[in-house]
XYZ file of C-alpha atoms in Angstrom:
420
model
C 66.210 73.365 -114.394
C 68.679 72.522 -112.116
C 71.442 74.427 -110.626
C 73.809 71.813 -112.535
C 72.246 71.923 -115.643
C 72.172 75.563 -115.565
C 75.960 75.695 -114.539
C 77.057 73.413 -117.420
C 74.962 75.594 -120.144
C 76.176 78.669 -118.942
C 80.132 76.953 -120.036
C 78.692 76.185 -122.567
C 77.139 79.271 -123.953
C 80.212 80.822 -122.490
C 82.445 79.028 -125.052
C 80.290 79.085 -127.699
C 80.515 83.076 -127.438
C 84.350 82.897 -127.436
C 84.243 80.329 -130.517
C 81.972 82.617 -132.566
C 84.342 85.679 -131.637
C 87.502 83.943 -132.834
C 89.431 86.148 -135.440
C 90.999 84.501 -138.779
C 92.339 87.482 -140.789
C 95.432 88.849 -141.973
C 95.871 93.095 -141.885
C 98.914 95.285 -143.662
C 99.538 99.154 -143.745
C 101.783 100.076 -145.961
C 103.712 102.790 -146.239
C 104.211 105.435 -149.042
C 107.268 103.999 -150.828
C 107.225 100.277 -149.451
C 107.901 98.340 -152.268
C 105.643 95.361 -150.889
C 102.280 96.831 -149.844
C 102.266 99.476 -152.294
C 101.492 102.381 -149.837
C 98.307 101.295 -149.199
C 95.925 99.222 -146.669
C 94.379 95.891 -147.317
C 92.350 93.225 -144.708
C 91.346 90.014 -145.836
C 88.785 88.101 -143.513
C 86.919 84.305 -144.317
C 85.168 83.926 -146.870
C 86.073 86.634 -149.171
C 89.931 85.649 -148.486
C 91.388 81.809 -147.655
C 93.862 82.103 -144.831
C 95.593 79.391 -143.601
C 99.162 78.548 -141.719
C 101.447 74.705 -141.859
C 104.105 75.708 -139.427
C 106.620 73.839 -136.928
C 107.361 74.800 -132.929
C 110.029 76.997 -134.668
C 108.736 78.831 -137.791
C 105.132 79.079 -139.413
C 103.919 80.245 -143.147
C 101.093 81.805 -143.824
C 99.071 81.915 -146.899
C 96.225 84.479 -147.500
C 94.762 84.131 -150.831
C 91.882 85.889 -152.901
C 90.687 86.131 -156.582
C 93.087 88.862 -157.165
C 95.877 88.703 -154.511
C 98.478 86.445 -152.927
C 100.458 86.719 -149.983
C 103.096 84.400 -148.346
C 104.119 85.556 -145.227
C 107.052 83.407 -142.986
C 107.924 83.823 -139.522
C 110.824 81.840 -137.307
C 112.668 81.756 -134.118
C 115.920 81.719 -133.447
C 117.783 78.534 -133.725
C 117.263 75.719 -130.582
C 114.006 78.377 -129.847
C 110.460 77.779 -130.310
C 107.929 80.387 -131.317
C 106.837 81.536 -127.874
C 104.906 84.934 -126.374
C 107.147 87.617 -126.809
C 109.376 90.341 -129.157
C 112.111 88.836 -131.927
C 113.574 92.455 -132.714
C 116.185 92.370 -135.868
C 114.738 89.845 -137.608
C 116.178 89.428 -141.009
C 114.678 87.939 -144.697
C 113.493 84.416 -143.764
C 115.357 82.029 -144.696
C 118.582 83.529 -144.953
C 118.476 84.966 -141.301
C 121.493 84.050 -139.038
C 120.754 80.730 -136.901
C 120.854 82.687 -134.058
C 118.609 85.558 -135.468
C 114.508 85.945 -136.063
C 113.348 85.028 -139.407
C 110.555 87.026 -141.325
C 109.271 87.390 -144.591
C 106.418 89.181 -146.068
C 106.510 88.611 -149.933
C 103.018 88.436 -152.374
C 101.596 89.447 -156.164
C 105.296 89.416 -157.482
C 107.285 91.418 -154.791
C 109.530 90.215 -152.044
C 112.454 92.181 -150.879
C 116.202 90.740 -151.195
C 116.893 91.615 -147.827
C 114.377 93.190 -144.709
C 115.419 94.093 -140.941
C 111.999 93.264 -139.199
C 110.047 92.603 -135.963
C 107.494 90.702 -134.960
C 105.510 89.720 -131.977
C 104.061 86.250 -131.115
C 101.119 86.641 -129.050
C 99.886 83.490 -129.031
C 100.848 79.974 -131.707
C 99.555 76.425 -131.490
C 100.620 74.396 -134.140
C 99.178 70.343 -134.208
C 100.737 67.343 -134.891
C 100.195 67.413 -138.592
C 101.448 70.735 -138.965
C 98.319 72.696 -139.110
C 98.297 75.735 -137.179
C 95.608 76.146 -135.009
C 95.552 79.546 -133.280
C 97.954 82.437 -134.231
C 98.074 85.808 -133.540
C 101.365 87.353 -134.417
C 102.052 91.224 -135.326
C 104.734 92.866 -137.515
C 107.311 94.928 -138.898
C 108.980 94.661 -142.294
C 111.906 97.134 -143.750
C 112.631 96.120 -147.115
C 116.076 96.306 -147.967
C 117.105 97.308 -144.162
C 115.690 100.976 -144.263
C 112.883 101.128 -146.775
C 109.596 102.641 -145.729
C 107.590 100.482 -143.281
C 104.956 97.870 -143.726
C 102.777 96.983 -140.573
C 100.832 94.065 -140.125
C 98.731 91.652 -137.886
C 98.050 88.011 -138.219
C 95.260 86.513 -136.478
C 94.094 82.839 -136.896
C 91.422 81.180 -134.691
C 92.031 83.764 -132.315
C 90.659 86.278 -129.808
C 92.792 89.052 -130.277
C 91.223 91.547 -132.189
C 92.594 91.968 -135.903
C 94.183 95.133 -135.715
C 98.006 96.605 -136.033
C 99.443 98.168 -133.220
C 99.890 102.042 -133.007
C 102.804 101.912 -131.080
C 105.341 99.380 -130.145
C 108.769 99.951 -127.931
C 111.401 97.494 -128.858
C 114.248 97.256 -126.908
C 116.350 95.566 -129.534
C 117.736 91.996 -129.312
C 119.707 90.563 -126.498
C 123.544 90.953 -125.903
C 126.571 90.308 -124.665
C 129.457 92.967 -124.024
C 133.206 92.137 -122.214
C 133.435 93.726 -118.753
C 134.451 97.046 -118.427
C 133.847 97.633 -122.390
C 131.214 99.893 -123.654
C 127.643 98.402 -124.049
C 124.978 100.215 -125.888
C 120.845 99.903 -125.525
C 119.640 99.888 -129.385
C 115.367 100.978 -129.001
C 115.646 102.276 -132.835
C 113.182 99.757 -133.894
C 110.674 101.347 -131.792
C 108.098 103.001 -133.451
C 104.921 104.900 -133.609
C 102.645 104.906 -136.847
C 100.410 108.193 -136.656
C 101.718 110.115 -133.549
C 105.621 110.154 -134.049
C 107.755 110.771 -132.404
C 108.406 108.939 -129.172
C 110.021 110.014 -125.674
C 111.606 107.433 -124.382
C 112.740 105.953 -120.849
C 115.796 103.223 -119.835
C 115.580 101.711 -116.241
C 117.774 98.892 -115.351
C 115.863 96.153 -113.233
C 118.548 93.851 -112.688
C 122.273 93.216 -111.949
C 124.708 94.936 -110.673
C 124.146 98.858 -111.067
C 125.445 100.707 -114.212
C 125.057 104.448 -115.470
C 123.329 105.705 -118.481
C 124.403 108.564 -120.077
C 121.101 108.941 -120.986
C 118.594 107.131 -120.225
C 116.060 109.175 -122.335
C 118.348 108.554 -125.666
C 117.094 105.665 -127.907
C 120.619 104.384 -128.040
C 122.078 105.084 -124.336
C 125.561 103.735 -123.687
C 126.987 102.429 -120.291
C 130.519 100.823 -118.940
C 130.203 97.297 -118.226
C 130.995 96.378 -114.856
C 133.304 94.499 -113.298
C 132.591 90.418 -113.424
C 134.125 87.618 -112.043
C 134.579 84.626 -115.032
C 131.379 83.063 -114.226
C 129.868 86.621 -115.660
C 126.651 88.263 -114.649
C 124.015 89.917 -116.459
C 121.590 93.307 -116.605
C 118.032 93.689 -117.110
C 116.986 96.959 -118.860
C 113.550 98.418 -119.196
C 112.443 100.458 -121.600
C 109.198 102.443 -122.128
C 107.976 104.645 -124.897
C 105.218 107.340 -124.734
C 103.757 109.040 -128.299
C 102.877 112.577 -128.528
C 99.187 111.112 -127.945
C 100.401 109.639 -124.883
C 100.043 105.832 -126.051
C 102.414 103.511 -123.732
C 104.382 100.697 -124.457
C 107.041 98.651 -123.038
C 110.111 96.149 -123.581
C 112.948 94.664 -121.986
C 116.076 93.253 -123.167
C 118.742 91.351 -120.852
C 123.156 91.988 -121.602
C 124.969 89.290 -120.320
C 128.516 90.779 -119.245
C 131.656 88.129 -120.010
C 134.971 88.402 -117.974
C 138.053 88.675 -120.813
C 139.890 86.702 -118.481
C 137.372 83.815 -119.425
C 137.823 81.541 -122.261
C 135.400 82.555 -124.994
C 134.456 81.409 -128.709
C 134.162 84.626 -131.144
C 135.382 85.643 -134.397
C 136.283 89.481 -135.039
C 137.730 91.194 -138.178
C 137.921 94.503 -139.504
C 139.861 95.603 -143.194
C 141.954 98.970 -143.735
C 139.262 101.137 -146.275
C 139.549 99.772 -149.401
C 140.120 95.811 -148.368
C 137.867 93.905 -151.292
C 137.007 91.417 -148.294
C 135.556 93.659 -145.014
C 134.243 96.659 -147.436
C 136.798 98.529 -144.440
C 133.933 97.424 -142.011
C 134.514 95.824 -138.719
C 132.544 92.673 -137.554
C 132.085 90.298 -134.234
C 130.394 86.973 -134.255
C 130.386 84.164 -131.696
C 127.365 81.856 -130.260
C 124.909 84.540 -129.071
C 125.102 86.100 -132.687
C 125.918 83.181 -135.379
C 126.363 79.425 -135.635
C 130.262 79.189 -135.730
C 131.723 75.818 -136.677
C 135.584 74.524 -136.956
C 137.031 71.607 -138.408
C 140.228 70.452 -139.534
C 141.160 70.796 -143.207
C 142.712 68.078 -145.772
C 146.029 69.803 -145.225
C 145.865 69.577 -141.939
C 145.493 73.033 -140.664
C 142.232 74.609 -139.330
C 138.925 75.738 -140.756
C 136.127 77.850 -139.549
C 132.753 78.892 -141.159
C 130.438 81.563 -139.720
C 126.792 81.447 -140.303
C 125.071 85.036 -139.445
C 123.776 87.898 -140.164
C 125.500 86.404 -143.689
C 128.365 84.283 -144.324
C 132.425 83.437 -143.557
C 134.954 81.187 -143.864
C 138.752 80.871 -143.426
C 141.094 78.381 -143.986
C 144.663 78.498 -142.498
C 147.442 75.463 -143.147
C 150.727 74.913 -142.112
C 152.830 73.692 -144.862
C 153.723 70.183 -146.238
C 154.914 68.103 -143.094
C 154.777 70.576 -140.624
C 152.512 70.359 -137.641
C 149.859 73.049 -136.996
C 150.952 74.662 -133.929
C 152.268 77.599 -132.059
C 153.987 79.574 -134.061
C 154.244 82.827 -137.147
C 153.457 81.482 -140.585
C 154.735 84.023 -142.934
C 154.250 84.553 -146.741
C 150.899 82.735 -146.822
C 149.302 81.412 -150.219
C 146.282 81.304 -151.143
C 144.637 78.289 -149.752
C 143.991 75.429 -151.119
C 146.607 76.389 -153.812
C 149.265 77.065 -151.635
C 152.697 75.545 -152.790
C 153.923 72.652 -150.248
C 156.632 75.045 -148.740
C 154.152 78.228 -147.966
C 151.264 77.963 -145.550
C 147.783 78.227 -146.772
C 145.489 81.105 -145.605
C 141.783 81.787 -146.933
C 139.338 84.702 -145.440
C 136.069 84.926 -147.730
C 132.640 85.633 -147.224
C 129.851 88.015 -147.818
C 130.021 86.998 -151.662
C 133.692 88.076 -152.097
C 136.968 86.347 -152.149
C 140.663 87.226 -153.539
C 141.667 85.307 -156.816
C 144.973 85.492 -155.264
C 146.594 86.832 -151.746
C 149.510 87.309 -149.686
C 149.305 87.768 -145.766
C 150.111 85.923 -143.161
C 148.946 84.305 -139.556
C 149.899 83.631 -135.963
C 148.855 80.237 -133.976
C 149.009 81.072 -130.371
C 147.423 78.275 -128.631
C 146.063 75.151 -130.137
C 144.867 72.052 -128.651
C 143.247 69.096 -130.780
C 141.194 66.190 -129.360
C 142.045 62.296 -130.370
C 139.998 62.408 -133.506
C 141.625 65.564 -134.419
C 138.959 68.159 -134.116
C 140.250 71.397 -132.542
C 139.123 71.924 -128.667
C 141.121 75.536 -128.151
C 141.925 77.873 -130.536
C 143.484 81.357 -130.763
C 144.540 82.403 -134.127
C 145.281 85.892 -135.665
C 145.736 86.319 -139.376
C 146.258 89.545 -141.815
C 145.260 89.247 -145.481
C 145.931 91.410 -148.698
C 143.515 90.544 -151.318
C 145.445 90.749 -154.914
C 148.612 91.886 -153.709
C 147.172 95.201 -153.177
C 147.765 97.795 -149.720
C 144.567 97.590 -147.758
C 144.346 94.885 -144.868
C 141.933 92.644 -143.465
C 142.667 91.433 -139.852
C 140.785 89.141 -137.927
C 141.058 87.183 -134.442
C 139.453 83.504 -134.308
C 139.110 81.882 -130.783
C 137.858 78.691 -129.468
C 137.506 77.785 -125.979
C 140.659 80.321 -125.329
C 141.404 83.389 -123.562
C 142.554 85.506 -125.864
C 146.860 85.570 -125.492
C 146.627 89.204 -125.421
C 144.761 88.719 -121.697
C 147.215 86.163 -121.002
C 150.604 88.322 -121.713
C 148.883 91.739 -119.607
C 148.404 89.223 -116.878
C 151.996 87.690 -117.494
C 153.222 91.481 -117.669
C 151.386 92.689 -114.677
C 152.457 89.535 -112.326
C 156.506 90.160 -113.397
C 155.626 93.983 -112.251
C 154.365 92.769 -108.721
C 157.119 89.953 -107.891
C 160.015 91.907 -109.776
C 163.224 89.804 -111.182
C 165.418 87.648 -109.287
C-alpha cells in the first residue's frame, strides 16, 4: 500500500472515529424543590429518546421526546447577537426576555415556570439553511420563578463534547455600563457549585484604566468609576472560582464607563413606598439593557415605550394648541383623556396603570426632526396614581445631556469668571 493510500485511510479512519463518538443527548439534575425536574435526574440518549433542534443564528428549540416524557427546551441571544461560544448570564423566561437580554426556557410533562433567571453556555451551534440544527452543545441553568431551587442541564447534539453537566461554573454576570465616578458593582452570584459548595472567589481587572476593589474576594465587589473623557473607556474584570474540592473555573465580564457630560439615551424612575406604579422600587433602562423607542403622539406631545427586563410606557402632551417645548406643565390629566386645557401625562407598565392621576412634567430640551420624530429629549415627570400621596418620578433622555450636568457646568463656569 502506498504511503498515499495509507495517508488518506488513516483521515479517514480518523473521522470515522470522531463520527461514531458524536454525542446526541439531552441531561437534567434537578434539584429538591425545582418545580420542573422534580428533584430528580434523567438522560435521554438515541434510540430510547428522539432529540432534535429547528433553530435560527439567534435562538434554537429543542425537543427531546420518549414514550413517557416531553421536554421543550428554548435558548436565544440577545437582540442584533447570534448564538456564539461563550456565557449569556441573567437570562430570563424565553420569550418574554428583554431584547437586550438572554432567552431560556426549560418547560416539559405539564410544567414551565412563569418567570426563570438562568444561564447558559454555548459551546458550540451550527444551524443549516433549512433550520435544522446540526451540532449543539449548550449547558444550563434554570431558577424558576427567579430564586427557586436549581435545575442543571447539558445539551449535546452531533457533538463531541461529552454529555455531562458541569460541577462548577463561575459567572461573572452580564456586561455593564456605570457613569464615571459613580459606583459600579461586579455581580458573580450566579456562580455556582453543585456538590462541593461553597466557592472562594477572586476579581482581577485585565483592562482599562486601574480601579480598586474593596474586595476582590467578595462575590459582589464594588469600585468608583474613573474618570473618562466623553468618548468613555471601558474595564475588563476577571473572575475565578475555586470549590472546596479545588475545581477551577473562570469568567470575564467587560463595564463600559460613560462621561455624564456626554449625551446619553436612558430612562430612570423610582416611586415614594406605596406608589401603585414602581411597587416604591427604583429602575434604569437605556440601550445596553432594553429596546427603548419614542415617537410622537396624536396630540402632539411625546411617547416612549421600554421593552426589558418587562415593560413601560409614558405618554406626555402639551395641551390643545400649544407646542411641545421647553417649559413646566402643571396639573397633568390623565392621558389620552386629558381635557384640551390640561396637559396629558401617562407612566404605566409592569401590568399596572392609574384609572385616574394628577402630577405633572418638565420639558427641558427638545429637538424634533422634519418628519416630526424627536432627535433630543430630556424630560422629567412626577405622577400620583388615584389622587393618592406616594410619588413616582422618572427622568427620560434622548440624545441629551441631562440639564442637571448642564446647569453644574453653567454654575461652576459663573464661579470661575465671576459677574461683571
Amino acid at each position: 500500500m502506498s504511503k498515499k493510500l495509507k495517508a488518506a485511510l488513516a483521515v479517514m479512519l480518523a473521522i470515522q472515529a470522531v463520527a461514531a463518538f458524536a454525542v446526541t443527548g439531552m441531561k437534567y439534575i434537578s434539584t429538591a424543590g425545582d418545580y420542573i425536574g422534580q428533584g430528580i435526574t434523567q438522560t435521554y440518549l438515541p434510540p430510547d429518546a428522539s432529540i432534535s433542534a429547528q433553530g435560527t443564528a439567534s435562538s434554537t428549540a429543542v425537543t427531546v421526546t420518549d414514550p413517557n416524557n416531553w421536554w421543550s427546551i428554548e435558548f436565544a441571544s440577545p437582540a442584533d447577537s447570534t448564538l456564539a461560544p461563550g456565557g449569556y448570564p441573567d437570562a430570563a423566561r424565553y420569550p418574554f426576555n428583554s431584547p437586550m437580554a438572554p432567552g431560556l426556557s426549560m418547560t416539559g410533562n405539564g410544567r414551565g415556570c412563569n418567570t426563570l433567571k438562568g444561564w447558559f453556555r454555548v459551546r458550540e451551534y451550527e444551524v443549516d439553511a433549512n433550520g435544522t440544527v446540526s451540532k449543539m452543545a449548550i449547558d444550563f441553568l434554570q431558577n424558576c420563578e427567579v430564586t427557586g431551587p436549581p435545575l442543571y442541564g447539558a445539551v449535546r447534539i452531533n457533538s463531541d463534547y461529552p454529555l455531562v453537566v458541569p460541577e462548577t461554573a463561575a459567572i461573572a454576570g452580564a456586561d455593564f455600563d456605570v457613569l464615571s465616578e459613580e459606583t459600579g458593582t461586579l455581580d458573580a452570584t450566579q456562580s455556582f457549585s453543585r456538590k462541593h459548595s461553597p466557592l472562594a472567589y477572586r476579581w482581577t481587572q485585565v483592562d482599562g484604566p486601574a480601579v480598586a476593589l474593596d474586595n476582590a474576594s467578595s462575590p459582589t465587589p464594588s469600585f468608583a468609576a474613573p474618570k473618562v473623557g466623553k468618548e468613555g473607556d471601558t474595564l475588563r474584570f476577571r473572575l475565578d472560582t475555586r470549590d472546596k474540592s479545588g475545581h477551577l473555573s473562570h469568567d470575564h465580564v467587560i463595564v463600559l464607563v460613560m462621561s455624564p457630560r456626554a449625551p446619553r439615551t436612558e430612562i430612570s424612575f423610582h416611586g415614594d413606598p406605596g406608589d401603585y406604579i414602581t411597587q416604591g422600587n427604583s429602575y434604569r433602562y437605556n440601550p445596553t439593557n432594553s429596546l427603548i423607542q419614542f415617537s410622537r403622539n396624536f396630540d402632539g406631545g411625546v411617547s416612549a415605550s421600554i421593552s426589558g427586563d418587562t415593560w413601560w410606557n409614558l405618554d406626555t402632551a402639551s395641551p390643545t394648541g400649544t407646542s411641545f417645548g421647553p417649559g413646566a406643565f402643571l396639573h397633568a390629566q390623565r392621558f389620552p383623556f386629558q381635557d384640551a386645557t390640561s396637559p396629558g401625562l401617562d407612566f404605566s407598565g409592569d401590568g399596572r396603570g392609574c384609572n385616574t392621576l394628577t402630577g405633572n412634567f418638565i420639558v427641558y430640551q427638545s429637538k424634533f426632526d422634519n418628519l416630526g420624530n424627536p432627535t433630543k429629549l430630556d424630560i422629567t415627570f412626577k405622577q400620583h396614581c388615584e389622587g393618592a400621596p406616594p410619588a413616582a418620578f422618572g427622568e427620560l433622555l434622548l440624545n441629551a445631556v441631562p440639564h442637571k450636568v448642564v446647569q453644574a457646568k453653567l454654575r461652576a463656569a459663573r464661579l470661575r469668571y465671576g459677574s461683571d
